[in-house]
Short mmCIF file of C-alpha atoms and ligand atoms in Angstrom, two decimals:
data_model
loop_
_atom_site.label_atom_id
_atom_site.label_comp_id
_atom_site.label_asym_id
_atom_site.label_seq_id
_atom_site.Cartn_x
_atom_site.Cartn_y
_atom_site.Cartn_z
CA MET I 3 -42.23 25.21 -15.47
CA SER I 4 -38.39 24.68 -13.83
CA ASN I 5 -36.00 22.74 -16.19
CA SER I 6 -34.38 21.25 -12.54
CA THR I 7 -34.84 17.86 -12.18
CA LYS I 8 -37.95 16.57 -9.85
CA TYR I 9 -37.35 14.18 -7.00
CA ILE I 10 -39.75 11.80 -5.44
CA PHE I 11 -39.62 10.27 -2.54
CA VAL I 12 -41.65 6.60 -1.85
CA THR I 13 -41.61 5.84 1.58
CA GLY I 14 -43.27 2.96 3.84
CA GLY I 15 -45.48 3.46 6.75
CA VAL I 16 -47.38 0.43 9.59
CA THR I 17 -45.71 -2.76 8.00
CA SER I 18 -43.27 -3.41 5.49
CA SER I 19 -44.24 -5.47 2.23
CA LEU I 20 -46.99 -3.54 1.37
CA GLY I 21 -45.51 -3.18 -2.60
CA LYS I 22 -43.39 -0.01 -2.37
CA GLY I 23 -40.82 -1.37 -4.60
CA ILE I 24 -44.24 -2.04 -7.41
CA ILE I 25 -45.76 1.32 -6.42
CA ALA I 26 -42.96 3.27 -8.08
CA ALA I 27 -43.08 1.38 -10.29
CA SER I 28 -45.69 2.22 -11.65
CA LEU I 29 -45.51 5.87 -11.06
CA ALA I 30 -42.04 5.66 -12.85
CA LYS I 31 -44.60 3.94 -15.25
CA LEU I 32 -47.20 6.75 -16.06
CA LEU I 33 -44.37 9.48 -15.63
CA GLN I 34 -42.56 7.10 -18.35
CA ALA I 35 -45.86 7.01 -20.47
CA ARG I 36 -46.45 11.23 -20.85
CA GLY I 37 -42.60 11.51 -21.54
CA TYR I 38 -40.65 12.26 -18.64
CA SER I 39 -37.70 10.35 -18.43
CA THR I 40 -37.99 8.60 -15.52
CA THR I 41 -35.40 7.13 -12.80
CA ILE I 42 -35.97 4.72 -9.88
CA GLN I 43 -33.52 4.16 -6.94
CA LYS I 44 -33.28 1.80 -4.07
CA LEU I 45 -31.54 2.81 -1.01
CA ASP I 46 -31.30 -0.09 1.37
CA PRO I 47 -30.68 0.32 5.27
CA TYR I 48 -28.75 -2.34 5.71
CA ILE I 49 -24.90 -2.13 6.38
CA ASN I 50 -24.09 -5.48 3.91
CA ILE I 51 -22.37 -3.61 1.14
CA ASP I 52 -25.09 -4.96 -1.59
CA PRO I 53 -27.22 -7.90 -1.07
CA GLY I 54 -24.76 -10.31 -3.29
CA THR I 55 -23.60 -11.76 -0.16
CA LEU I 56 -26.50 -11.81 0.89
CA ASN I 57 -28.79 -15.85 0.57
CA PRO I 58 -31.46 -15.57 -1.48
CA TYR I 59 -34.08 -17.07 1.73
CA GLU I 60 -32.66 -14.22 3.61
CA HIS I 61 -33.69 -11.05 0.62
CA GLY I 62 -35.46 -12.35 -2.56
CA GLU I 63 -32.83 -12.91 -5.63
CA CYS I 64 -29.84 -11.01 -6.26
CA PHE I 65 -30.06 -8.85 -9.27
CA VAL I 66 -27.77 -7.37 -11.33
CA THR I 67 -27.17 -4.90 -13.45
CA ASN I 68 -25.71 -4.41 -17.33
CA ASP I 69 -22.33 -2.52 -15.17
CA GLY I 70 -22.15 -5.68 -13.19
CA ALA I 71 -24.09 -4.00 -9.70
CA GLU I 72 -25.69 -7.02 -7.77
CA THR I 73 -28.32 -5.04 -6.32
CA ASP I 74 -31.62 -5.96 -4.74
CA LEU I 75 -34.46 -7.50 -6.87
CA ASP I 76 -36.60 -4.27 -6.83
CA LEU I 77 -34.26 -3.02 -9.75
CA GLY I 78 -35.57 -6.29 -11.62
CA HIS I 79 -38.61 -4.89 -11.36
CA TYR I 80 -37.96 -1.02 -12.72
CA GLU I 81 -36.30 -2.20 -15.62
CA ARG I 82 -39.16 -4.37 -16.19
CA PHE I 83 -41.67 -2.04 -15.92
CA LEU I 84 -39.86 0.65 -17.78
CA ASN I 85 -37.94 -1.35 -19.89
CA VAL I 86 -34.55 1.15 -19.02
CA PRO I 87 -31.79 0.03 -17.84
CA THR I 88 -30.76 0.68 -14.37
CA SER I 89 -27.16 0.62 -13.17
CA GLN I 90 -24.90 0.50 -9.51
CA ALA I 91 -26.28 4.31 -8.87
CA ASN I 92 -30.14 3.06 -8.39
CA ASN I 93 -29.03 1.26 -5.57
CA VAL I 94 -27.13 2.30 -2.78
CA THR I 95 -27.21 1.05 1.01
CA THR I 96 -26.40 2.29 4.08
CA GLY I 97 -23.64 -0.20 4.20
CA ARG I 98 -22.12 1.60 1.16
CA ILE I 99 -22.53 5.01 2.68
CA TYR I 100 -20.63 4.51 5.25
CA GLN I 101 -18.07 2.86 3.26
CA SER I 102 -18.25 5.73 1.14
CA VAL I 103 -18.02 8.48 4.41
CA ILE I 104 -15.16 6.14 6.00
CA GLU I 105 -12.86 6.78 2.94
CA LYS I 106 -13.11 9.88 2.19
CA GLU I 107 -11.93 10.33 6.00
CA ARG I 108 -9.21 8.58 5.52
CA LYS I 109 -8.36 9.98 2.80
CA GLY I 110 -8.65 13.57 5.19
CA GLU I 111 -10.98 15.44 2.88
CA PHE I 112 -12.56 16.01 6.38
CA LEU I 113 -10.17 19.03 6.69
CA GLY I 114 -9.75 17.27 11.02
CA LYS I 115 -13.53 17.50 11.33
CA THR I 116 -15.68 15.43 13.37
CA VAL I 117 -16.73 13.14 11.04
CA GLN I 118 -20.74 12.82 12.27
CA VAL I 119 -24.49 11.07 10.93
CA ILE I 120 -25.24 14.63 10.33
CA PRO I 121 -24.73 16.52 7.78
CA HIS I 122 -21.38 13.49 6.63
CA ILE I 123 -23.87 10.83 6.40
CA THR I 124 -26.47 12.11 5.06
CA ASP I 125 -24.12 14.44 2.36
CA GLU I 126 -23.72 11.64 1.08
CA ILE I 127 -26.88 9.91 0.85
CA LYS I 128 -28.06 12.96 -0.81
CA GLU I 129 -25.25 13.04 -3.77
CA ARG I 130 -26.20 10.03 -3.57
CA ILE I 131 -29.16 10.81 -4.42
CA GLN I 132 -28.62 13.75 -6.75
CA ILE I 133 -26.45 11.14 -9.25
CA LEU I 134 -28.44 10.17 -10.56
CA GLY I 135 -30.44 13.88 -11.33
CA LYS I 136 -27.20 15.85 -12.03
CA LYS I 137 -26.82 13.02 -15.43
CA GLY I 138 -28.70 14.81 -16.89
CA THR I 139 -30.38 12.05 -18.67
CA PHE I 140 -33.26 12.37 -15.87
CA ASP I 141 -36.29 14.91 -14.91
CA ILE I 142 -37.60 12.57 -12.86
CA VAL I 143 -35.61 9.89 -9.90
CA ILE I 144 -37.79 8.31 -7.53
CA THR I 145 -36.06 7.42 -4.93
CA GLU I 146 -37.55 4.48 -2.93
CA ILE I 147 -36.36 4.15 1.08
CA GLY I 148 -36.65 0.33 2.00
CA GLY I 149 -37.67 -0.19 5.29
CA THR I 150 -40.69 1.54 7.95
CA VAL I 151 -40.57 4.58 8.66
CA GLY I 152 -39.64 4.29 12.52
CA ASP I 153 -36.63 1.92 12.43
CA ILE I 154 -33.98 3.32 13.45
CA GLU I 155 -32.15 2.56 10.65
CA SER I 156 -33.96 4.30 8.08
CA LEU I 157 -34.03 7.47 9.73
CA PRO I 158 -30.77 8.84 8.29
CA TYR I 159 -32.66 8.56 5.30
CA VAL I 160 -35.74 10.22 6.60
CA GLU I 161 -33.02 13.20 7.04
CA ALA I 162 -31.77 13.35 3.97
CA VAL I 163 -35.26 13.25 2.57
CA ARG I 164 -36.06 16.23 5.09
CA GLN I 165 -33.30 18.00 4.47
CA MET I 166 -34.07 17.51 0.26
CA LEU I 167 -37.26 19.48 0.83
CA TRP I 168 -36.29 22.59 2.98
CA GLU I 169 -33.24 22.84 -0.06
CA HIS I 170 -35.59 22.33 -3.09
CA GLU I 171 -38.88 23.12 -2.16
CA ASN I 172 -40.66 23.31 -5.21
CA ASP I 173 -38.69 20.25 -7.27
CA CYS I 174 -39.16 17.47 -4.20
CA LEU I 175 -42.24 15.68 -2.65
CA VAL I 176 -42.38 12.62 -0.40
CA VAL I 177 -45.81 9.64 -1.24
CA HIS I 178 -45.57 7.51 2.15
CA LEU I 179 -47.12 4.07 1.93
CA THR I 180 -50.07 2.66 4.65
CA LEU I 181 -51.63 0.07 5.32
CA ILE I 182 -55.09 0.24 6.39
CA PRO I 183 -56.48 -2.31 7.71
CA TYR I 184 -59.60 -4.67 7.44
CA LEU I 185 -60.99 -5.25 10.83
CA ALA I 186 -63.75 -8.12 10.18
CA ALA I 187 -64.98 -7.91 13.15
CA ALA I 188 -66.02 -4.17 13.44
CA GLY I 189 -66.80 -4.78 9.46
CA GLU I 190 -64.56 -1.68 9.42
CA LEU I 191 -61.83 -0.63 7.30
CA LYS I 192 -59.11 2.01 10.18
CA THR I 193 -57.51 4.04 9.72
CA LYS I 194 -55.42 4.42 12.81
CA PRO I 195 -52.60 3.17 11.98
CA THR I 196 -51.98 5.38 8.64
CA GLN I 197 -52.27 8.19 11.32
CA HIS I 198 -49.73 7.03 13.30
CA SER I 199 -46.93 6.67 10.92
CA VAL I 200 -47.79 10.31 8.95
CA LYS I 201 -47.05 11.46 12.68
CA GLN I 202 -43.99 9.99 13.61
CA LEU I 203 -42.69 11.21 9.83
CA LEU I 204 -44.09 14.51 11.11
CA GLU I 205 -42.02 14.26 14.13
CA LEU I 206 -38.82 14.02 12.12
CA GLY I 207 -39.82 17.25 9.83
CA VAL I 208 -41.77 15.34 6.75
CA GLN I 209 -44.77 15.96 6.29
CA PRO I 210 -46.22 13.65 3.36
CA ASP I 211 -48.01 15.10 0.30
CA ILE I 212 -49.44 12.07 -1.38
CA LEU I 213 -51.10 8.56 0.49
CA CYS I 214 -50.96 5.27 -1.24
CA CYS I 215 -52.69 3.44 0.67
CA ARG I 216 -53.18 -0.78 0.77
CA THR I 217 -56.29 -1.21 0.83
CA GLU I 218 -57.95 -4.83 0.99
CA HIS I 219 -62.04 -3.05 0.68
CA PRO I 220 -62.58 0.17 -1.51
CA LEU I 221 -61.85 3.58 -0.10
CA ASP I 222 -65.65 5.63 0.41
CA LEU I 223 -64.65 9.76 -0.09
CA ASN I 224 -66.17 10.20 3.80
CA LEU I 225 -62.70 7.58 4.75
CA ARG I 226 -60.62 9.61 2.28
CA GLN I 227 -61.62 13.06 3.99
CA LYS I 228 -60.74 12.07 6.72
CA ILE I 229 -57.52 10.25 6.18
CA ALA I 230 -56.85 13.77 4.73
CA LYS I 231 -57.53 15.35 7.46
CA PHE I 232 -55.82 14.30 10.01
CA CYS I 233 -52.95 13.73 7.96
CA ASN I 234 -52.68 17.15 5.56
CA VAL I 235 -52.54 16.04 2.55
CA SER I 236 -55.55 16.67 0.49
CA VAL I 237 -58.18 14.87 -0.48
CA ASN I 238 -57.44 13.48 -3.89
CA ALA I 239 -53.60 13.12 -2.84
CA VAL I 240 -54.92 10.14 -1.23
CA ILE I 241 -55.03 7.32 -3.70
CA GLU I 242 -56.35 4.16 -2.63
CA SER I 243 -54.03 0.84 -3.96
CA ARG I 244 -55.79 -2.22 -3.96
CA ASP I 245 -54.67 -5.43 -4.00
CA ALA I 246 -54.53 -6.83 -8.00
CA GLU I 247 -54.90 -9.69 -9.69
CA THR I 248 -50.91 -9.41 -10.99
CA ILE I 249 -47.90 -6.56 -10.25
CA TYR I 250 -48.61 -5.09 -13.92
CA ASP I 251 -52.80 -4.26 -13.53
CA VAL I 252 -51.26 -1.49 -10.97
CA PRO I 253 -49.82 1.32 -13.39
CA LEU I 254 -53.44 0.75 -14.59
CA LEU I 255 -55.24 1.23 -11.38
CA MET I 256 -52.94 4.43 -10.25
CA GLN I 257 -53.17 5.89 -13.97
CA GLN I 258 -57.51 5.80 -12.20
CA GLU I 259 -56.82 6.78 -9.02
CA GLU I 260 -55.12 9.22 -10.67
CA LEU I 261 -51.63 9.14 -8.79
CA ASP I 262 -49.65 10.64 -12.37
CA LYS I 263 -51.85 14.05 -12.63
CA VAL I 264 -51.21 14.51 -8.78
CA VAL I 265 -48.05 14.24 -9.12
CA LEU I 266 -47.86 16.08 -11.68
CA GLU I 267 -50.05 19.28 -10.16
CA LYS I 268 -47.06 19.06 -7.55
CA LEU I 269 -44.12 19.13 -9.06
CA GLN I 270 -45.79 21.71 -11.08
CA LEU I 271 -45.43 19.26 -14.22
CA SER I 272 -47.27 19.68 -16.93
CA SER I 273 -48.33 16.96 -18.77
CA LYS I 274 -45.73 16.39 -22.65
CA THR I 275 -47.96 14.26 -23.39
CA THR I 276 -51.25 12.39 -23.41
CA PRO I 277 -50.25 8.83 -21.42
CA ASN I 278 -50.09 6.16 -23.94
CA LEU I 279 -50.36 2.93 -22.27
CA ASP I 280 -52.47 1.10 -25.48
CA ALA I 281 -48.58 -1.22 -25.57
CA TRP I 282 -48.84 -1.73 -21.89
CA LYS I 283 -52.72 -3.10 -22.10
CA GLU I 284 -52.38 -5.00 -24.40
CA PHE I 285 -49.97 -6.92 -22.62
CA LEU I 286 -52.44 -7.36 -20.18
CA HIS I 287 -55.38 -8.14 -22.09
CA THR I 288 -53.08 -11.05 -23.68
CA LEU I 289 -52.05 -12.27 -20.53
CA LYS I 290 -56.03 -12.67 -18.57
CA ASN I 291 -57.02 -14.17 -21.79
CA PRO I 292 -54.84 -17.02 -23.37
CA LYS I 293 -56.08 -19.16 -25.51
CA HIS I 294 -53.30 -22.08 -24.75
CA GLU I 295 -50.91 -23.56 -21.64
CA VAL I 296 -47.66 -25.55 -21.01
CA ASN I 297 -46.68 -26.43 -17.76
CA ILE I 298 -43.30 -25.54 -16.87
CA GLY I 299 -40.79 -27.44 -14.39
CA LEU I 300 -38.15 -25.23 -11.87
CA VAL I 301 -36.33 -26.92 -10.59
CA GLY I 302 -33.80 -25.20 -7.98
CA LYS I 303 -32.60 -25.70 -4.78
CA TYR I 304 -34.54 -22.31 -2.71
CA VAL I 305 -37.75 -22.93 -4.36
CA GLU I 306 -40.19 -22.52 -0.41
CA LEU I 307 -39.17 -18.87 -1.69
CA LYS I 308 -40.31 -17.99 -5.08
CA ASP I 309 -38.32 -14.42 -4.73
CA SER I 310 -35.78 -16.16 -5.01
CA TYR I 311 -36.38 -16.66 -9.18
CA LYS I 312 -37.99 -13.07 -8.64
CA SER I 313 -36.52 -11.98 -12.65
CA ILE I 314 -36.97 -16.07 -14.03
CA SER I 315 -40.42 -16.43 -13.34
CA GLU I 316 -41.70 -12.79 -14.65
CA GLY I 317 -39.71 -13.87 -17.77
CA PHE I 318 -42.15 -16.16 -18.04
CA ILE I 319 -45.15 -14.47 -18.21
CA HIS I 320 -43.27 -12.18 -21.20
CA ALA I 321 -42.65 -14.63 -22.97
CA GLY I 322 -46.10 -16.35 -21.90
CA VAL I 323 -48.02 -13.43 -23.01
CA SER I 324 -44.98 -13.61 -26.15
CA ASN I 325 -46.56 -17.37 -27.34
CA GLU I 326 -50.76 -15.88 -26.31
CA CYS I 327 -50.58 -18.69 -23.39
CA ARG I 328 -50.28 -19.23 -19.84
CA VAL I 329 -47.06 -20.31 -18.43
CA ASN I 330 -47.85 -22.91 -14.56
CA VAL I 331 -44.54 -22.96 -13.15
CA LYS I 332 -44.24 -26.31 -10.28
CA TRP I 333 -42.07 -25.76 -7.91
CA ILE I 334 -39.48 -28.28 -7.78
CA HIS I 335 -36.95 -29.44 -5.31
CA SER I 336 -33.97 -30.45 -6.39
CA GLU I 337 -32.96 -31.49 -2.74
CA LYS I 338 -36.31 -33.55 -3.16
CA LEU I 339 -35.66 -35.47 -6.18
CA SER I 340 -34.85 -38.85 -6.47
CA LYS I 341 -34.93 -41.53 -8.64
CA GLU I 342 -37.59 -43.04 -7.31
CA ASN I 343 -39.76 -40.29 -8.08
CA ILE I 344 -38.59 -38.65 -11.14
CA ASP I 345 -40.95 -39.70 -13.63
CA LYS I 346 -44.22 -38.21 -10.78
CA GLU I 347 -42.63 -34.70 -10.99
CA LEU I 348 -41.57 -34.48 -13.92
CA GLY I 349 -43.39 -36.71 -16.24
CA GLY I 350 -46.14 -34.55 -18.44
CA LEU I 351 -44.39 -31.12 -18.52
CA ASP I 352 -43.91 -29.51 -21.79
CA GLY I 353 -40.62 -27.97 -20.25
CA ILE I 354 -37.88 -27.62 -18.01
CA LEU I 355 -35.42 -24.85 -16.24
CA VAL I 356 -32.87 -25.57 -14.18
CA ALA I 357 -32.62 -22.59 -12.53
CA PRO I 358 -28.97 -21.21 -10.83
CA GLY I 359 -27.23 -21.53 -8.08
CA PHE I 360 -24.43 -22.11 -6.04
CA GLY I 361 -22.97 -25.35 -4.14
CA SER I 362 -23.59 -28.61 -3.96
CA ARG I 363 -26.48 -28.60 -2.11
CA GLY I 364 -29.08 -29.97 -4.94
CA ILE I 365 -26.97 -30.22 -7.03
CA SER I 366 -27.49 -33.70 -8.35
CA GLY I 367 -31.21 -33.62 -8.33
CA LYS I 368 -30.27 -31.08 -10.85
CA ILE I 369 -28.46 -33.14 -12.95
CA ASP I 370 -30.97 -35.97 -12.52
CA ALA I 371 -33.03 -33.37 -14.23
CA VAL I 372 -31.13 -32.44 -16.48
CA ARG I 373 -30.84 -36.19 -17.63
CA TYR I 374 -35.08 -36.34 -18.47
CA ALA I 375 -34.93 -33.42 -20.60
CA ARG I 376 -33.06 -35.33 -22.58
CA GLU I 377 -33.49 -38.43 -22.34
CA ASN I 378 -37.06 -38.06 -22.99
CA LYS I 379 -36.66 -35.23 -25.40
CA ILE I 380 -38.70 -32.47 -23.33
CA PRO I 381 -37.93 -28.83 -24.45
CA PHE I 382 -34.48 -27.68 -21.53
CA PHE I 383 -33.26 -24.51 -20.32
CA GLY I 384 -30.03 -24.07 -18.24
CA ILE I 385 -29.37 -21.28 -16.56
CA CYS I 386 -26.03 -20.65 -15.57
CA LEU I 387 -25.59 -23.81 -12.71
CA GLY I 388 -28.03 -24.68 -15.10
CA MET I 389 -25.87 -24.76 -18.27
CA GLN I 390 -23.14 -26.42 -15.88
CA CYS I 391 -25.63 -28.80 -14.76
CA ALA I 392 -26.00 -30.07 -18.03
CA VAL I 393 -22.21 -30.54 -19.04
CA ILE I 394 -21.64 -32.24 -16.13
CA GLU I 395 -24.17 -34.42 -16.71
CA PHE I 396 -23.12 -35.04 -20.70
CA ALA I 397 -19.70 -35.08 -19.88
CA ARG I 398 -20.63 -38.26 -17.46
CA ASN I 399 -23.45 -39.75 -19.34
CA VAL I 400 -22.92 -39.30 -22.86
CA ILE I 401 -18.94 -39.27 -23.50
CA GLY I 402 -18.73 -41.40 -20.72
CA LEU I 403 -16.46 -39.41 -18.15
CA LYS I 404 -18.10 -41.24 -15.19
CA ASP I 405 -16.14 -38.55 -12.56
CA ALA I 406 -16.97 -35.52 -14.15
CA ASN I 407 -17.89 -32.75 -11.57
CA THR I 408 -17.11 -28.57 -11.14
CA THR I 409 -14.44 -27.49 -9.46
CA GLU I 410 -16.33 -25.60 -7.39
CA ILE I 411 -18.19 -28.81 -5.23
CA ALA I 412 -15.03 -31.75 -6.17
CA GLU I 413 -12.31 -29.26 -6.16
CA ASP I 414 -9.72 -32.99 -7.84
CA THR I 415 -12.03 -33.92 -9.86
CA LYS I 416 -10.20 -36.31 -12.26
CA ASP I 417 -12.30 -34.07 -15.15
CA PRO I 418 -13.21 -29.98 -14.83
CA VAL I 419 -15.76 -29.66 -17.17
CA ILE I 420 -16.20 -27.18 -15.15
CA ASP I 421 -13.60 -25.31 -13.80
CA MET I 422 -12.44 -21.88 -11.99
CA MET I 423 -11.52 -19.13 -14.16
CA GLU I 424 -7.73 -17.93 -13.43
CA GLU I 425 -8.74 -14.50 -12.81
CA GLN I 426 -10.85 -15.94 -9.97
CA LYS I 427 -8.21 -18.63 -8.06
CA THR I 428 -6.12 -14.97 -6.40
CA ILE I 429 -9.38 -13.55 -5.28
CA SER I 430 -11.13 -13.87 -1.35
CA ASP I 431 -13.11 -11.79 -1.12
CA LYS I 432 -16.24 -13.29 -1.06
CA GLY I 433 -18.58 -8.99 -2.14
CA GLY I 434 -18.58 -8.21 -6.04
CA THR I 435 -15.47 -10.37 -7.39
CA MET I 436 -17.58 -12.34 -9.67
CA ARG I 437 -17.49 -12.11 -13.27
CA LEU I 438 -20.24 -10.04 -13.48
CA GLY I 439 -21.58 -7.59 -15.45
CA ALA I 440 -22.55 -7.39 -19.19
CA TYR I 441 -20.26 -9.39 -21.64
CA LYS I 442 -20.61 -9.59 -25.51
CA CYS I 443 -21.43 -12.91 -27.01
CA GLU I 444 -21.76 -14.14 -30.72
CA LEU I 445 -23.69 -17.06 -31.55
CA LYS I 446 -23.20 -20.21 -34.26
CA PRO I 447 -25.71 -19.59 -37.27
CA ASP I 448 -28.49 -21.37 -37.16
CA SER I 449 -28.22 -22.40 -33.62
CA TYR I 450 -31.64 -22.32 -30.98
CA SER I 451 -30.44 -19.49 -30.35
CA ALA I 452 -29.38 -17.13 -32.67
CA ILE I 453 -32.71 -18.52 -34.68
CA ALA I 454 -34.28 -16.68 -31.20
CA TYR I 455 -32.44 -13.75 -30.76
CA ASN I 456 -32.42 -13.36 -34.43
CA THR I 457 -29.15 -11.69 -34.30
CA GLU I 458 -25.42 -13.21 -33.79
CA LYS I 459 -24.39 -10.27 -31.35
CA ILE I 460 -26.23 -10.55 -28.44
CA SER I 461 -24.67 -9.19 -24.77
CA GLU I 462 -25.53 -10.74 -21.20
CA ARG I 463 -25.54 -9.95 -18.06
CA HIS I 464 -23.09 -12.53 -16.01
CA ARG I 465 -23.07 -13.69 -11.98
CA HIS I 466 -20.59 -16.35 -11.64
CA ARG I 467 -16.88 -17.97 -11.09
CA TYR I 468 -16.97 -21.36 -12.84
CA GLU I 469 -16.88 -21.92 -16.53
CA PHE I 470 -17.06 -24.07 -18.94
CA ASN I 471 -13.73 -25.83 -19.52
CA ASN I 472 -12.60 -24.94 -23.26
CA LYS I 473 -10.70 -28.30 -22.52
CA TYR I 474 -12.52 -30.67 -23.86
CA LEU I 475 -14.74 -28.68 -26.11
CA PRO I 476 -13.43 -30.94 -29.26
CA THR I 477 -15.24 -33.61 -27.12
CA PHE I 478 -18.48 -32.56 -26.36
CA GLU I 479 -18.64 -31.00 -30.02
CA ASP I 480 -17.63 -34.92 -31.50
CA LYS I 481 -20.32 -36.36 -29.17
CA GLY I 482 -23.52 -33.60 -29.99
CA MET I 483 -23.76 -31.04 -27.53
CA ILE I 484 -22.52 -27.89 -29.57
CA ALA I 485 -20.40 -24.28 -27.91
CA THR I 486 -22.92 -21.87 -29.73
CA GLY I 487 -22.47 -18.82 -28.21
CA LYS I 488 -18.55 -17.67 -27.07
CA ASN I 489 -17.02 -14.68 -25.89
CA PRO I 490 -16.20 -13.36 -29.08
CA GLU I 491 -12.19 -11.64 -26.43
CA THR I 492 -11.78 -14.72 -24.66
CA GLY I 493 -13.35 -17.82 -26.14
CA LEU I 494 -15.16 -18.50 -22.64
CA VAL I 495 -18.24 -21.21 -23.71
CA GLU I 496 -21.08 -18.45 -22.77
CA ILE I 497 -24.41 -20.34 -24.92
CA VAL I 498 -24.05 -24.89 -25.17
CA GLU I 499 -26.73 -26.57 -27.41
CA ILE I 500 -27.72 -30.23 -28.61
CA PRO I 501 -28.80 -29.86 -31.95
CA GLY I 502 -31.55 -32.69 -32.85
CA HIS I 503 -33.00 -32.52 -29.09
CA PRO I 504 -36.72 -30.16 -29.90
CA TRP I 505 -34.93 -27.09 -27.04
CA PHE I 506 -31.52 -27.98 -25.21
CA VAL I 507 -29.89 -24.29 -24.73
CA GLY I 508 -27.84 -23.58 -21.58
CA ALA I 509 -26.63 -19.74 -21.09
CA GLN I 510 -23.60 -19.69 -18.61
CA PHE I 511 -25.57 -15.91 -17.96
CA HIS I 512 -28.71 -15.22 -16.29
CA PRO I 513 -30.87 -14.28 -19.27
CA GLU I 514 -33.59 -13.75 -16.95
CA TYR I 515 -32.02 -10.07 -16.16
CA LYS I 516 -33.05 -8.75 -19.22
CA SER I 517 -36.94 -9.80 -19.91
CA THR I 518 -38.94 -6.38 -18.97
CA VAL I 519 -42.75 -6.46 -20.49
CA ALA I 520 -41.99 -4.74 -23.74
CA LYS I 521 -38.94 -7.12 -24.54
CA PRO I 522 -39.69 -10.87 -23.57
CA HIS I 523 -36.40 -12.13 -23.72
CA PRO I 524 -35.86 -13.33 -26.50
CA LEU I 525 -34.68 -17.25 -24.83
CA PHE I 526 -37.39 -17.41 -22.69
CA VAL I 527 -40.13 -16.82 -25.80
CA ALA I 528 -38.50 -19.34 -27.63
CA PHE I 529 -38.30 -22.11 -24.71
CA ILE I 530 -41.56 -21.64 -24.39
CA LYS I 531 -41.92 -21.85 -27.79
CA ALA I 532 -40.03 -25.61 -28.08
CA ALA I 533 -42.83 -26.08 -25.32
CA LEU I 534 -46.30 -25.05 -26.72
CA GLU I 535 -44.58 -27.09 -30.47
CA ASN I 536 -44.23 -30.01 -27.90
CA LYS I 537 -47.05 -30.08 -25.21
CA LYS I 538 -48.37 -34.30 -25.03
N1 LIG C 605 -22.20 -20.97 -8.44
C1 LIG C 605 -21.87 -21.23 -10.19
C2 LIG C 605 -20.79 -20.70 -10.88
O1 LIG C 605 -19.94 -19.81 -9.67
C3 LIG C 605 -23.08 -21.27 -10.95
C4 LIG C 605 -23.71 -19.27 -10.02
C5 LIG C 605 -24.58 -19.60 -11.15
O2 LIG C 605 -25.83 -20.00 -11.18
N2 LIG C 605 -25.07 -17.60 -11.09
O3 LIG C 605 -19.85 -20.06 -11.82
#
């Protein structure tokens, strides 16, 4: 057995959306449960430097790491499954690869050579893959290649994989995810698309070791043998990946299929410990057998695409399990909320969450939703823009500052209760320039937040340009909205609360990024608990 880091590549064929991220996370979970420190990386073949500038409709949520990287939402799954933080190194795009190759070229690092896709771009890709292994922290690095095999854009990545397989033969492995469609008219599962996508990989010089076959029906032995024969893999390396009730079932389904065992055998690794998934199984059991139920309204402007709020909805699932409670989420479009329908839309909810966001669209509906929660004493949780809306609402309707606003949408407002941070005012570039990543925060004793966290010193992840304007703080506190969380170095307000309300918390940071199966986020847990206690 070698001591070197092992690299597992996860590629996808036939179609997109087969759930490569969940398979990668599930495999990592199984390897972690056997005592191997494992991390997962996503390589995205698009030209944006990172997804930070992408509209959520394009790409779902932008996930933020502790070190302030704006990344693909799959990294959220990795963290939720493994309970290990990811970093900038865990998500690399074609844009970033080219950017660093071009920077090196400008510095003369290629010594007058012609700079080409092979070897320069592929070398850069291989370096980015191996950075995580070289750190020495991880026994196994799983690299998910975004896109579908055969796409023009993913060619350099597959080529980098081919080179790595050649250079580190015994330390690398390829898991290819494909689809086995069911033809209802023929009453049959069809293997041809899988055969073709493996052929496509073979044309590029890559022979997959394991095939994970997405299917709506069980794969019988005959079919597995057929796939194995046509695709040059062993029969036990044909893994059935059936549609699951929840994504949290997938590690157990993969364990039943012995995906981890096959992987370890092929990498010539022994199982250091018997995999212990008891905590995971208990989580699943509670998830599927809740004792209670609450109805939470999620007010946002991207609700047509639920991936835009992925970490928030997963945070609800984790917090629900902590409270032995099913969390039914009612998705409420903030643009469609009006004085006429607000009672119908929000009345009867056990809790209201106002979501993060950017720009003016849908903001007045969010402010009305805050008012409704405040006045009707419904537990309220505001995140980032949701917290800012809570501040604006309080200024207008409690303090009486009728024009109070955020300078994000009214630059010349008389009362900029939310204002752009000083250091943001000179920045013109859009990508990677917000206040990003983890910052410390100190909590007021006995506040809702301090009770939820059970500590007064926390660190949470940020992604915003605007802040509570401290000029107004004395007035707010005098009228009953308290800054219960502050950055100890800058004094920036990170949390506002209204004591006396059943539960009213607005957080400038994004707690949802830190909620995992093993560690549901304290604010989500406390919010769901309050919703449960206040249930009508
Ligand atoms: N648009 C707001 C800001 O930039 C809030 C951002 C967010 O909700 N993530 O401050």
